[in-house]
Coordinates of C-alpha atoms in Angstrom, one line a residue:
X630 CA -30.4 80.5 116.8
X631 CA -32.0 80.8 113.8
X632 CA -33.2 83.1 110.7
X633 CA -37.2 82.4 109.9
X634 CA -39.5 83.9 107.2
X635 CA -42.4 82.9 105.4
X636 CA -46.2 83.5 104.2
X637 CA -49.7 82.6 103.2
X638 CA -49.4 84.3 100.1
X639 CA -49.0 83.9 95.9
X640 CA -45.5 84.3 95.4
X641 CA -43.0 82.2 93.7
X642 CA -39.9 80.1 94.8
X643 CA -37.5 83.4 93.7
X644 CA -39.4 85.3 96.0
X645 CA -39.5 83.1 98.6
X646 CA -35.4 82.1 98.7
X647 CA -34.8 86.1 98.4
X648 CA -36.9 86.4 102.0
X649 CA -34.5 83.6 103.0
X650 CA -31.3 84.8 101.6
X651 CA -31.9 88.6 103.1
X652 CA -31.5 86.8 106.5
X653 CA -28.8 84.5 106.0
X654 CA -26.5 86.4 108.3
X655 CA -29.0 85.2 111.3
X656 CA -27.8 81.3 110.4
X657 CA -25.2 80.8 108.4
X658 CA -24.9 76.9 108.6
X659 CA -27.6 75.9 106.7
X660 CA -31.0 77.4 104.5
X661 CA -33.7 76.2 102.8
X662 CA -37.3 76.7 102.3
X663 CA -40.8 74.4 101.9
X664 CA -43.4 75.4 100.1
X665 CA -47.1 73.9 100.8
X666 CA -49.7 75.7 98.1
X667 CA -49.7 78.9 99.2
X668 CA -47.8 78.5 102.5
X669 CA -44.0 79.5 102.5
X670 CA -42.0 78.7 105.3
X671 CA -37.7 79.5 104.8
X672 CA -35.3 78.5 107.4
X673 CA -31.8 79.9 107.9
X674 CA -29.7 77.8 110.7
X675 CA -27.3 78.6 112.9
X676 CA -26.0 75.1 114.1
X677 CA -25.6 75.2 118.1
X678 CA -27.7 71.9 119.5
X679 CA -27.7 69.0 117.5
X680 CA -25.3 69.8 114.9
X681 CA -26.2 67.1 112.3
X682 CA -28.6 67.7 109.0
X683 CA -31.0 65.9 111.3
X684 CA -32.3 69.2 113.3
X685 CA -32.4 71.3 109.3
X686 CA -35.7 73.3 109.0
X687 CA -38.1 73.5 107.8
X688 CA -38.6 70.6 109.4
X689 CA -42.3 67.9 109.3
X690 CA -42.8 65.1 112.0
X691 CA -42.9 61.8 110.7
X692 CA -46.8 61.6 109.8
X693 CA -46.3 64.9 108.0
X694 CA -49.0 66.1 109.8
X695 CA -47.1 69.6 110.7
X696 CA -44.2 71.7 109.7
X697 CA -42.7 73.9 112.1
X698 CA -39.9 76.9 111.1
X699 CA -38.2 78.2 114.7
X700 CA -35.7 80.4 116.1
X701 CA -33.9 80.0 119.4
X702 CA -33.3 77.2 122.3
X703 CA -35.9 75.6 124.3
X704 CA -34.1 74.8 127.6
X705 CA -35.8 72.1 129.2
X706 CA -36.2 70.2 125.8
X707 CA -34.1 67.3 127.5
X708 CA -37.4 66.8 129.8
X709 CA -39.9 67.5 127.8
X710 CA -38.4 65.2 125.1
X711 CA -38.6 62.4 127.9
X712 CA -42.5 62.9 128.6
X713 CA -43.2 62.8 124.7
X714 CA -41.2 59.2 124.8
X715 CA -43.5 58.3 127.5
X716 CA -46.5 58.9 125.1
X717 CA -45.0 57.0 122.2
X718 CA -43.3 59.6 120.5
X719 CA -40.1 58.7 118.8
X720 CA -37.1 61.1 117.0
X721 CA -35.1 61.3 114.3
X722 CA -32.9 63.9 115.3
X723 CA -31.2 64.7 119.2
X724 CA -31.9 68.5 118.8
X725 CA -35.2 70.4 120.3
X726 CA -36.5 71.5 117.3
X727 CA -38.3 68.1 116.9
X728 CA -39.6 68.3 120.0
X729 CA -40.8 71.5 120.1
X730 CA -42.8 70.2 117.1
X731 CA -44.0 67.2 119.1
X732 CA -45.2 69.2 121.7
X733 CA -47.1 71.3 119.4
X734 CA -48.9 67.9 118.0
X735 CA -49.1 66.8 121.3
X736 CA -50.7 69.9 123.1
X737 CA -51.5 72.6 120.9
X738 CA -50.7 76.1 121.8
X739 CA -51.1 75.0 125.6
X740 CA -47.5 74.2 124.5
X741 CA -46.1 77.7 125.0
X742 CA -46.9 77.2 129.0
X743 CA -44.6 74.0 129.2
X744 CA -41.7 75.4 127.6
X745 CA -38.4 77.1 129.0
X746 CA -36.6 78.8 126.6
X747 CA -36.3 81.9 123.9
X748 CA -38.3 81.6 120.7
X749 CA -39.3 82.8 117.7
X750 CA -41.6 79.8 115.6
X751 CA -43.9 79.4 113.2
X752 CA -46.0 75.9 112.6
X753 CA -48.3 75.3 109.4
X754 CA -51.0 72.6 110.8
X755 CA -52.2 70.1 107.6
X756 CA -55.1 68.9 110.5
X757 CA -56.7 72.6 110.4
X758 CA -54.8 74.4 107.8
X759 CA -53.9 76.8 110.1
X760 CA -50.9 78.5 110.6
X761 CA -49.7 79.6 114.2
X762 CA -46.7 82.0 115.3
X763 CA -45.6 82.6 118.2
X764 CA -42.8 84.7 120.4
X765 CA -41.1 83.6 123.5
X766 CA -42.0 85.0 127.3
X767 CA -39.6 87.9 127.6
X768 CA -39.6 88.7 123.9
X769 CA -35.8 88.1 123.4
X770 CA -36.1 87.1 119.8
X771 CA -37.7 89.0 117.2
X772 CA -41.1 88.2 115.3
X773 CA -42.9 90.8 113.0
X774 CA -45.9 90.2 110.7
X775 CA -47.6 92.1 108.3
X776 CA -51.7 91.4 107.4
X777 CA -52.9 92.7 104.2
X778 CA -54.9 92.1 101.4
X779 CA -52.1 90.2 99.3
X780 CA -51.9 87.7 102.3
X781 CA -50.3 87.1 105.7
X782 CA -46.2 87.5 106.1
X783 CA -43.7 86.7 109.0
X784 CA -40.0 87.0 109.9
X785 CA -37.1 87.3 112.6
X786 CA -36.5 90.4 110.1
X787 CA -38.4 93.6 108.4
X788 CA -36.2 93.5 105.6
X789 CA -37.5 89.9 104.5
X790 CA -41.3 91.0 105.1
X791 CA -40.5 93.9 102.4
X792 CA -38.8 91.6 100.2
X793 CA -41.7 89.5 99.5
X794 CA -42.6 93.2 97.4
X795 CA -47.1 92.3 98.7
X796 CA -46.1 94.8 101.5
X797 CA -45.5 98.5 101.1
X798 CA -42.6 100.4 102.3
X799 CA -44.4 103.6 104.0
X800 CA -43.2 105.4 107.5
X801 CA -45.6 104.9 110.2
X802 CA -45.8 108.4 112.4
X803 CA -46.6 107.5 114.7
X804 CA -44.2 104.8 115.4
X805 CA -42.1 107.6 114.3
X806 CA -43.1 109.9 116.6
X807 CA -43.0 107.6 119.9
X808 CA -39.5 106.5 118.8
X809 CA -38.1 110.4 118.8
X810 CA -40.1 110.5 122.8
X811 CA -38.5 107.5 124.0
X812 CA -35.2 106.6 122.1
X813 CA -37.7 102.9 120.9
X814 CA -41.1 102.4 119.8
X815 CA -43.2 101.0 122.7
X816 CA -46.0 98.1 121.9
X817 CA -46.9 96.5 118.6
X818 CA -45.9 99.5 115.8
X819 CA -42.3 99.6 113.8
X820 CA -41.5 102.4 111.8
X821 CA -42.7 100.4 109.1
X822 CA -46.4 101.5 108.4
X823 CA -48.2 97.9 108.7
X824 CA -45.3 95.6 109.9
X825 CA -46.2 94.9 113.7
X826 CA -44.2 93.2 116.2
X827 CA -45.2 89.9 117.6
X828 CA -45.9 90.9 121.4
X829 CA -43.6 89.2 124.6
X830 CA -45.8 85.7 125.3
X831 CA -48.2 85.9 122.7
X832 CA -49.3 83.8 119.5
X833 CA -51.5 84.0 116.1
X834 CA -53.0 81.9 114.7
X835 CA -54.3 82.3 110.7
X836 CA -56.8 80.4 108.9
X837 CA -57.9 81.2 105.5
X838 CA -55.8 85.1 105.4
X839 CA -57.7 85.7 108.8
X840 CA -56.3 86.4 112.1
X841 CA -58.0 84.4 114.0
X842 CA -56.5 84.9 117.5
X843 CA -53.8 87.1 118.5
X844 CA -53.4 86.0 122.8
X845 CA -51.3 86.3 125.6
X846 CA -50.4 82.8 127.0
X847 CA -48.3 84.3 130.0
X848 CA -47.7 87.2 132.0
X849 CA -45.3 88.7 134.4
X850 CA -46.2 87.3 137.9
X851 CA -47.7 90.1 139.9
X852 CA -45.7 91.7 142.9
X853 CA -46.6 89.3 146.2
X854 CA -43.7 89.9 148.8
X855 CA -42.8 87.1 151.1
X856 CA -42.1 87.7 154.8
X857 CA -38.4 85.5 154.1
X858 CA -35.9 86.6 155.7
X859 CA -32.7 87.9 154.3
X860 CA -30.8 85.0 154.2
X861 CA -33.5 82.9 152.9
X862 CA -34.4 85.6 150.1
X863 CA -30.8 85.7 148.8
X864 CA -30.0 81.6 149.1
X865 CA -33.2 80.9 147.2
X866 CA -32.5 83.9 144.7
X867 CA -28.8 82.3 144.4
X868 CA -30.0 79.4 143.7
X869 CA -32.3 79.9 140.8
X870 CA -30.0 82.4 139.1
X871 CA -27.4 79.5 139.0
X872 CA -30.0 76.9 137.5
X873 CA -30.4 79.5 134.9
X874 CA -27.1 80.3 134.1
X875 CA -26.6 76.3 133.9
X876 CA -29.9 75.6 132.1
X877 CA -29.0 78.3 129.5
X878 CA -25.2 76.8 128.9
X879 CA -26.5 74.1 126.8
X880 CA -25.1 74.5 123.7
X881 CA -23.4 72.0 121.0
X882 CA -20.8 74.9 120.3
X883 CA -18.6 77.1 122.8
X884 CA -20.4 79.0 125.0
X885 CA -18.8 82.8 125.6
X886 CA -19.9 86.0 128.0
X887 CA -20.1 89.2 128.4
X888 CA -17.9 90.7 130.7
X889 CA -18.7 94.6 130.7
X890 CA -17.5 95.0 134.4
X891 CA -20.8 95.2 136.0
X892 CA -22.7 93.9 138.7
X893 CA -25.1 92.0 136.6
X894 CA -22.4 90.7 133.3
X895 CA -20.1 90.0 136.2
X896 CA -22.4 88.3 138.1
X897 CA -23.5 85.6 135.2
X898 CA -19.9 85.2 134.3
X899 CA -19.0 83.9 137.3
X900 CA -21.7 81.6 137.8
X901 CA -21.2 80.4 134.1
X902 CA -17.5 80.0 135.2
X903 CA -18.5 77.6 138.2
X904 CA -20.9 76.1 135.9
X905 CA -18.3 74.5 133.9
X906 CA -15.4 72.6 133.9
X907 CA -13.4 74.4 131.1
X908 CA -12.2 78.2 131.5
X909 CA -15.1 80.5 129.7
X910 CA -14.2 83.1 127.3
X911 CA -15.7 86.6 128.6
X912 CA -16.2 89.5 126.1
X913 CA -15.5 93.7 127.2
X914 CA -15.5 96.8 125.3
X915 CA -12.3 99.6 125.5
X916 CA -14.4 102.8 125.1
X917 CA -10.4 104.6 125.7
X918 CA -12.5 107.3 127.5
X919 CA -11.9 108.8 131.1
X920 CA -12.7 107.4 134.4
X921 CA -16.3 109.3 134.0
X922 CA -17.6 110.7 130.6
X923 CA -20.0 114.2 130.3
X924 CA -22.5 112.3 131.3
X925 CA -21.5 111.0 134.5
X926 CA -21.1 107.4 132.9
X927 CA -18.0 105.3 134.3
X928 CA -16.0 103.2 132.3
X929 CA -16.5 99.8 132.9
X930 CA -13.4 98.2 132.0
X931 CA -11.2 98.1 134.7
X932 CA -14.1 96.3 136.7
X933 CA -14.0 94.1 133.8
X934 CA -10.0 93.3 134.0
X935 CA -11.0 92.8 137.8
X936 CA -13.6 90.5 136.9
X937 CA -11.8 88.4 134.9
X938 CA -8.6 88.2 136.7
X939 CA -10.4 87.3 140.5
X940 CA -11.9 84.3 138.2
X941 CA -9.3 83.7 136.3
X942 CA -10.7 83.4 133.2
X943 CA -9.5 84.8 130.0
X944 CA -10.9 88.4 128.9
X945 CA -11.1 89.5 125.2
X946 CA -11.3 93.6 124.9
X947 CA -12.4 95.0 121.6
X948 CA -11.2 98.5 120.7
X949 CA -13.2 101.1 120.2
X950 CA -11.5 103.2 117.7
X951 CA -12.8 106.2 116.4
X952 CA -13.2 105.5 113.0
X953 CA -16.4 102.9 114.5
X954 CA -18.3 105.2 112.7
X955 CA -17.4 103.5 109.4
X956 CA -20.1 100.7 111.3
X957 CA -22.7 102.8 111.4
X958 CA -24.4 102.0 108.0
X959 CA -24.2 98.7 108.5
X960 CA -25.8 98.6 112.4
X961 CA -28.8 100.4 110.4
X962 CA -29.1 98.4 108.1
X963 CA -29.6 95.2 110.7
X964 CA -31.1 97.3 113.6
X965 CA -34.3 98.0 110.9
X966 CA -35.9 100.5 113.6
X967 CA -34.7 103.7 115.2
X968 CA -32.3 103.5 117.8
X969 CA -30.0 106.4 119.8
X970 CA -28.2 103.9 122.0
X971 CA -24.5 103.0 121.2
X972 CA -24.5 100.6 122.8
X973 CA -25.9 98.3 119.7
X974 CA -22.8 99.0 118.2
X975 CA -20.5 97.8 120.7
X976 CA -22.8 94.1 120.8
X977 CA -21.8 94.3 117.3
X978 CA -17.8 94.9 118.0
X979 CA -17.9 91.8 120.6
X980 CA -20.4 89.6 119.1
X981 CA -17.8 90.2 115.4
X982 CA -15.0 89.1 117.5
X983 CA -16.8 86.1 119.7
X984 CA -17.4 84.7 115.8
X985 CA -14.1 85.2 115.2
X986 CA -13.0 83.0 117.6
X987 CA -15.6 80.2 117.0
X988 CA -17.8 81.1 120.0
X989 CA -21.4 81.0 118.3
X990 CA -22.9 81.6 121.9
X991 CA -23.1 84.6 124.6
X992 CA -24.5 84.6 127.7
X993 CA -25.6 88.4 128.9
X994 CA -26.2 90.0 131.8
X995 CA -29.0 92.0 130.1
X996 CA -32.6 92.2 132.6
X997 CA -30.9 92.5 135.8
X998 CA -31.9 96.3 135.9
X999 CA -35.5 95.3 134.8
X1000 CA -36.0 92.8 137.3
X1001 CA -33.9 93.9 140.4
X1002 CA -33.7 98.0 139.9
X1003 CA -30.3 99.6 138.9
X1004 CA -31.1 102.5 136.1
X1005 CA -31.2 106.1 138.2
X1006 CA -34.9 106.7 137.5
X1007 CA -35.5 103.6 140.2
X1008 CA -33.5 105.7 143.0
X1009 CA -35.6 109.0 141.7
X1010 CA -39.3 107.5 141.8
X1011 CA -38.3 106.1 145.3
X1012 CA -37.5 109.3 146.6
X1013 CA -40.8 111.0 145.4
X1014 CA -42.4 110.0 148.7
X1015 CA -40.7 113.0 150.3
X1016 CA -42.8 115.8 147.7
X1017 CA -45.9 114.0 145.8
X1018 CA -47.9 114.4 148.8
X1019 CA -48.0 118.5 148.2
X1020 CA -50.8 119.9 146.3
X1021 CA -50.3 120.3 142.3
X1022 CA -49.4 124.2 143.1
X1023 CA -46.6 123.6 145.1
X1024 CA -45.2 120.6 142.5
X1025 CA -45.2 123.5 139.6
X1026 CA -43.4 125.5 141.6
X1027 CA -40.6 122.7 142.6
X1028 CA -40.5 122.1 138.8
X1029 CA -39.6 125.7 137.4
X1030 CA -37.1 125.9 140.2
X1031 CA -35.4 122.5 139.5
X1032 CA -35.5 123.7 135.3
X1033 CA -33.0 126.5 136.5
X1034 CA -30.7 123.8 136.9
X1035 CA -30.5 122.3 133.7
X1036 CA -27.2 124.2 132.8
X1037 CA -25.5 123.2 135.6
X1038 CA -23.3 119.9 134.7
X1039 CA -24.4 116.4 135.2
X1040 CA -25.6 116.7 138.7
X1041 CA -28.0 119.8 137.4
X1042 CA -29.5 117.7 134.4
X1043 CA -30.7 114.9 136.7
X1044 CA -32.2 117.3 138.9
X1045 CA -34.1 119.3 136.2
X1046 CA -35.2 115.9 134.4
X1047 CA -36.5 114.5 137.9
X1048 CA -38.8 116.8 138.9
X1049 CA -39.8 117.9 134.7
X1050 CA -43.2 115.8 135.4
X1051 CA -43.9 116.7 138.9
X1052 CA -47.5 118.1 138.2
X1053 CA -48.4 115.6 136.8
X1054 CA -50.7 112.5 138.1
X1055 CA -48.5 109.6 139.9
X1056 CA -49.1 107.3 137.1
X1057 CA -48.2 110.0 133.9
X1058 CA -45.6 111.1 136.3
X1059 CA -43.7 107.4 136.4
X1060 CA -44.5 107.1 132.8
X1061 CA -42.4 110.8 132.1
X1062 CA -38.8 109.3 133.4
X1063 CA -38.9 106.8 130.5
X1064 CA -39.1 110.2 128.4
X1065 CA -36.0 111.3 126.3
X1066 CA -37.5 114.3 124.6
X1067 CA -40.8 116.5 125.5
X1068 CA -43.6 115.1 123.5
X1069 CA -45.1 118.5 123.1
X1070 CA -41.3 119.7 120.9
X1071 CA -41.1 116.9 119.3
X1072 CA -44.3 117.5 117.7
X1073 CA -43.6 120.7 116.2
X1074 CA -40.4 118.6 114.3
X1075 CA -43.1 117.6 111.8
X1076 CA -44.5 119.7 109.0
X1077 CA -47.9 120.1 109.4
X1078 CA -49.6 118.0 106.8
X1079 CA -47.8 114.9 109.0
X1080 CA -47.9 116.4 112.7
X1081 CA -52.1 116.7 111.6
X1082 CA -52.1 112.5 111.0
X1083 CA -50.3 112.0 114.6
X1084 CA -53.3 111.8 116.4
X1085 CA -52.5 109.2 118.9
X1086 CA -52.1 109.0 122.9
X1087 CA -48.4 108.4 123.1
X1088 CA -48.7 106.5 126.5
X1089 CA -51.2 103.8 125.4
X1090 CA -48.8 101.0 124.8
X1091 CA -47.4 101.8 128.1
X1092 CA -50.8 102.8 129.9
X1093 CA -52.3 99.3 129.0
X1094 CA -48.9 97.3 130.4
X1095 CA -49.6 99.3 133.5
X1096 CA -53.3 98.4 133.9
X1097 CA -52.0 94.9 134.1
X1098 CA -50.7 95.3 137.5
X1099 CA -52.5 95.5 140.5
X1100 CA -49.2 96.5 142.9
X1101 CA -49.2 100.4 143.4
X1102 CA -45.7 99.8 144.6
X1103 CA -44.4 102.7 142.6
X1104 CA -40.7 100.7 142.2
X1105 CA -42.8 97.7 140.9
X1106 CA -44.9 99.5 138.8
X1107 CA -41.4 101.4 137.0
X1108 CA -39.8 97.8 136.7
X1109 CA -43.1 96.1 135.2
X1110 CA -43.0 99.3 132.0
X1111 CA -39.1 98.3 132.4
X1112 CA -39.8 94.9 131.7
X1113 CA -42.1 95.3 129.1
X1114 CA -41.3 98.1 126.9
X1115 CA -37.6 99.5 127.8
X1116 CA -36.0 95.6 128.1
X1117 CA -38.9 93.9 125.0
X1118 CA -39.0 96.9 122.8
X1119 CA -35.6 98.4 123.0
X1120 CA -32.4 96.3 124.6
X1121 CA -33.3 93.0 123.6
X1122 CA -33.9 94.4 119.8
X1123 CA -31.2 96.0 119.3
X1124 CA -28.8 93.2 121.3
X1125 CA -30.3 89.9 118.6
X1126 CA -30.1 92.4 115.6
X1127 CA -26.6 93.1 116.6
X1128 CA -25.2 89.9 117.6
X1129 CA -27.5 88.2 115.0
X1130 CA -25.9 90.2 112.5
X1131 CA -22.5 88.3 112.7
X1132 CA -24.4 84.8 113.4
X1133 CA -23.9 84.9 117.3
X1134 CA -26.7 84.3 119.9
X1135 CA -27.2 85.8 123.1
X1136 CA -28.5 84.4 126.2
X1137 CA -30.3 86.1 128.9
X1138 CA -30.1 84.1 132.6
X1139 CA -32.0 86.7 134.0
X1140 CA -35.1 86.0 132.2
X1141 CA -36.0 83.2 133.0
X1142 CA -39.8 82.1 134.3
X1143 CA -38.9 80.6 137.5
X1144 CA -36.7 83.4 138.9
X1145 CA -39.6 85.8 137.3
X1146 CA -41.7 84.0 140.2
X1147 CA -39.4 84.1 142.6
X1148 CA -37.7 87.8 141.9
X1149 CA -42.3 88.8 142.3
X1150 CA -42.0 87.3 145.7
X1151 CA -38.8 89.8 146.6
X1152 CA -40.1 92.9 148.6
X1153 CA -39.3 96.0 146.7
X1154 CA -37.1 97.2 149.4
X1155 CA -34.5 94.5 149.0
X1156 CA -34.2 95.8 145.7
X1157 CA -34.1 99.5 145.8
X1158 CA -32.8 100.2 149.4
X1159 CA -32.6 104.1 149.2
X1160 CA -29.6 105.3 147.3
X1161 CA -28.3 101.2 146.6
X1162 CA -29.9 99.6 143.3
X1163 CA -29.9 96.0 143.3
X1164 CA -29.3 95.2 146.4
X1165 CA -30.3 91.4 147.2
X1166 CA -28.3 90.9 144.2
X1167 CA -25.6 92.2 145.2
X1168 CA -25.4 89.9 148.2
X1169 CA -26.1 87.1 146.2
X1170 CA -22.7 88.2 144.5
X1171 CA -20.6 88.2 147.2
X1172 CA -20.2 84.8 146.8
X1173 CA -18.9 84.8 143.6
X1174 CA -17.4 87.9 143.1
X1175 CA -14.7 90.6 144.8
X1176 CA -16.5 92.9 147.0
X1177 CA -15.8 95.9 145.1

């Protein structure tokens, strides 16, 4: 895991190791930057495969032909490093930088379909003087780019874009205005008025200050239930969750979890427990709050004590003090977007301590609500099979009923927020639960000389992720907006800023491409069954974990 920056642009070696230094946090081991003409590419490394100067970035092949700048861990490097030997290749270094270079000199972008792992990368081509940049499947790490007419710049960070002072610091509204909706900013736009976001699975390439493609090399695999049984569904599903959790242990460095005391963090702590021969360090928050907060939110941590003790494994519980405001400043400063959720700040807490203790890696249970159900809005779309059949006329009037209720405790609130939408059309109707505030209200927030320039449909990032889908499963439909927006554009940002920001990186078993495949082939009901979220998983896990 790795800090990367650079440019096709006229700016000098200061500028250049200033959009290096601003990101040092993100690798800590080792920086330094190559400059080609006008092509800038700065490196910062944190050392977890391969720990000798071997596997430094930038980094060329051996016939200088290209010079590649990356960010993450390629999984299945081992193999794919095999099949390059085959060919003639031969390496310097026993990391998979080098042959994720390789590969790229080998195959071109065709690469990107080979490869199993989480990436951020950027390779300067001396063949076609072309520049490419690219983001991994899932969209775990973070790539942003800014176009202009000063030239073409990339980074894992904003703040190094802005640093290279060719970029202007201006608000985008309506970033700005989808962020106060949803609690994120769905799609390609960042608060930052011209600094996009690389998208999940995509690369660019440049030529000449031109973007000359911007393309999708993979997509989510559409919905296509089996007729497997049970027992088959949940052996198979075992199965590839474990060679996840194995494959994604590969690591130089201790290898940590966290341990929140839920289904999923549980779940990928035990199988990283059985994965290994020494006893795993897990990570847990102490919130000190009641058993259930205002919000009908439990406290996780005595799950998490349970956890740990049934596997024996040593638990490390950062408390949450109240003077944890104090971090705030800082978790903007590193999170570079809006963001409502706290739970950024308690990655931060655990991924501090993990660092601490020398543990540079942290496997995470984060996806297992995208890809197998679990948030409340998957129990609420289900049930909408019982009223979406009446006539618009009757749905009004279910919805001023239900608004009467909004006063009324937890309980009330979820009523009044499920049926909020009901008039509306199925698809704006699914599209409404991922609402946090009414569009229409936040709108009148802005003065009028900026509420006049928001002239935008709100949904279109969203609308377009949904036309990609052919299922009209209405659970699959939620999970594929899920997958794409709530997990890319929201908890996988705020989890690398957060971790990133004290030099720790996150793994994700759950998103991986082969149980993608295989979770697509799970009918919808073993996931949602009525009331029950997650429910294949969750006999998956009795295997590993206590039945409570």
């Amino acid at each position: 895991m790795c800090g990367i920056t650079g440019c096709i642009a006229d700016i000098n070696t200061e500028t250049l190791q200033k959009m290096t230094d601003v990101i040092s946090h993100r690798g800590p081991d080792f920086k330094s930057v190559e400059s080609i003409g006008n092509v800038h590419l700065g490196h910062t490394r944190l050392s977890i495969v391969d720990l000798n100067n071997a596997s430094n970035q930038p980094l060329w092949d051996k016939h200088q032909t290209a010079c590649i700048v990356f960010n993450g861990e390629i999984y299945n490097f081992l193999e794919l490093k095999e099949d390059l030997m085959h060919k003639g290749y031969e390496f310097q270094s026993s990391g998979d930088t080098e042959v994720l270079l390789n590969m790229y000199i080998e195959y071109g972008v065709s690469m990107f379909t080979k490869i199993n792992g989480i990436f951020a990368l950027a390779i300067w081509d001396t063949r076609t003087n072309e520049l490419v940049i690219a983001k991994d499947h899932f969209g775990v790490k973070p790539l942003y780019y800014a176009h202009n007419e000063e030239g073409f710049f990339f980074s894992s960070e904003i703040k190094s874009i802005l640093y290279s002072k060719k970029v202007k610091k201006e608000v985008c509204l309506s970033s700005l205005y989808r962020s106060l909706i949803f609690m994120w900013s769905p799609g390609e736009e960042t608060i930052f008025e011209g600094i996009k976001k690389v998208l999940p699975a995509h690369y660019l390439i440049v030529k000449e200050n031109m973007v000359i493609q911007n393309k999708c090399y993979w997509k989510w695999p559409n919905y296509n239930p089996s007729d497997k049984s049970v027992s088959e569904i949940k052996e198979q599903l075992s199965k590839t969750l474990q060679d996840s959790v194995k494959n994604q242990m590969i690591s130089d460095v201790p290898v940590g979890t966290f341990l929140s005391g839920g289904l999923d963090s549980s779940l990928i702590t035990a199988m990283a427990d059985k994965a290994t021969n020494k006893k795993i360090e897990s990570f847990t928050i102490d919130t000190d709050s009641d058993k259930t907060d205002g919000d009908g939110f439990v406290n996780d941590l005595p799950y998490a004590k349970e956890a740990a003790d049934s596997l024996s494994i040593p638990l490390n519980i950062v408390k949450a003090k109240p003077d944890i405001i104090k971090s705030l400043p800082k978790m903007v400063y590193h999170l570079e977007e809006l963001q409502s959720d706290p739970a950024g700040i308690n990655v931060m807490m655990i991924s501090e301590l993990a660092r601490k203790k020398g543990i540079k890696v942290l496997l995470s249970g984060t996806g297992g609500d995208d890809v197998f159900t679990g948030y409340r809005r998957h129990f609420a779309v289900g049930i909408e099979k019982y009223w979406d059949f009446l006539p618009v006329f009757f749905r009004r009037i279910i919805k001023k009923i239900s608004s009467k209720f909004i006063n009324f405790g937890v309980l009330g609130r979820r009523v009044a927020k499920a049926f909020y939408y009901a008039d509306l059309n199925e698809d704006e109707r699914l599209l409404g639960y991922f609402y946090w505030m009414d569009p229409a209200l936040v709108k009148d927030l802005f003065v009028k000389e900026a509420a006049d320039k928001i002239n935008i449909n709100i949904m279109s990032p969203l609308k377009n992720s949904l036309n990609d889908i052919s299922t009209k499963n209405k659970t699959e439909r939620m999970l594929h907006i899920e997958r794409m927006h709530f997990l890319a554009d929201h908890n996988l940002a705020y989890t690398d800023k957060m971790s990133m920001a004290h030099g720790v990186e996150v793994r994700v078993p759950f998103l991986d491409v082969e149980l993608a495949e295989v979770a697509s082939r799970i009918n919808s009901k073993f996931k949602q069954k009525h009331k029950e979220g997650k429910w294949i998983l969750k006999k998956v896990a009795e295997k590993y974990l206590p039945k409570n």
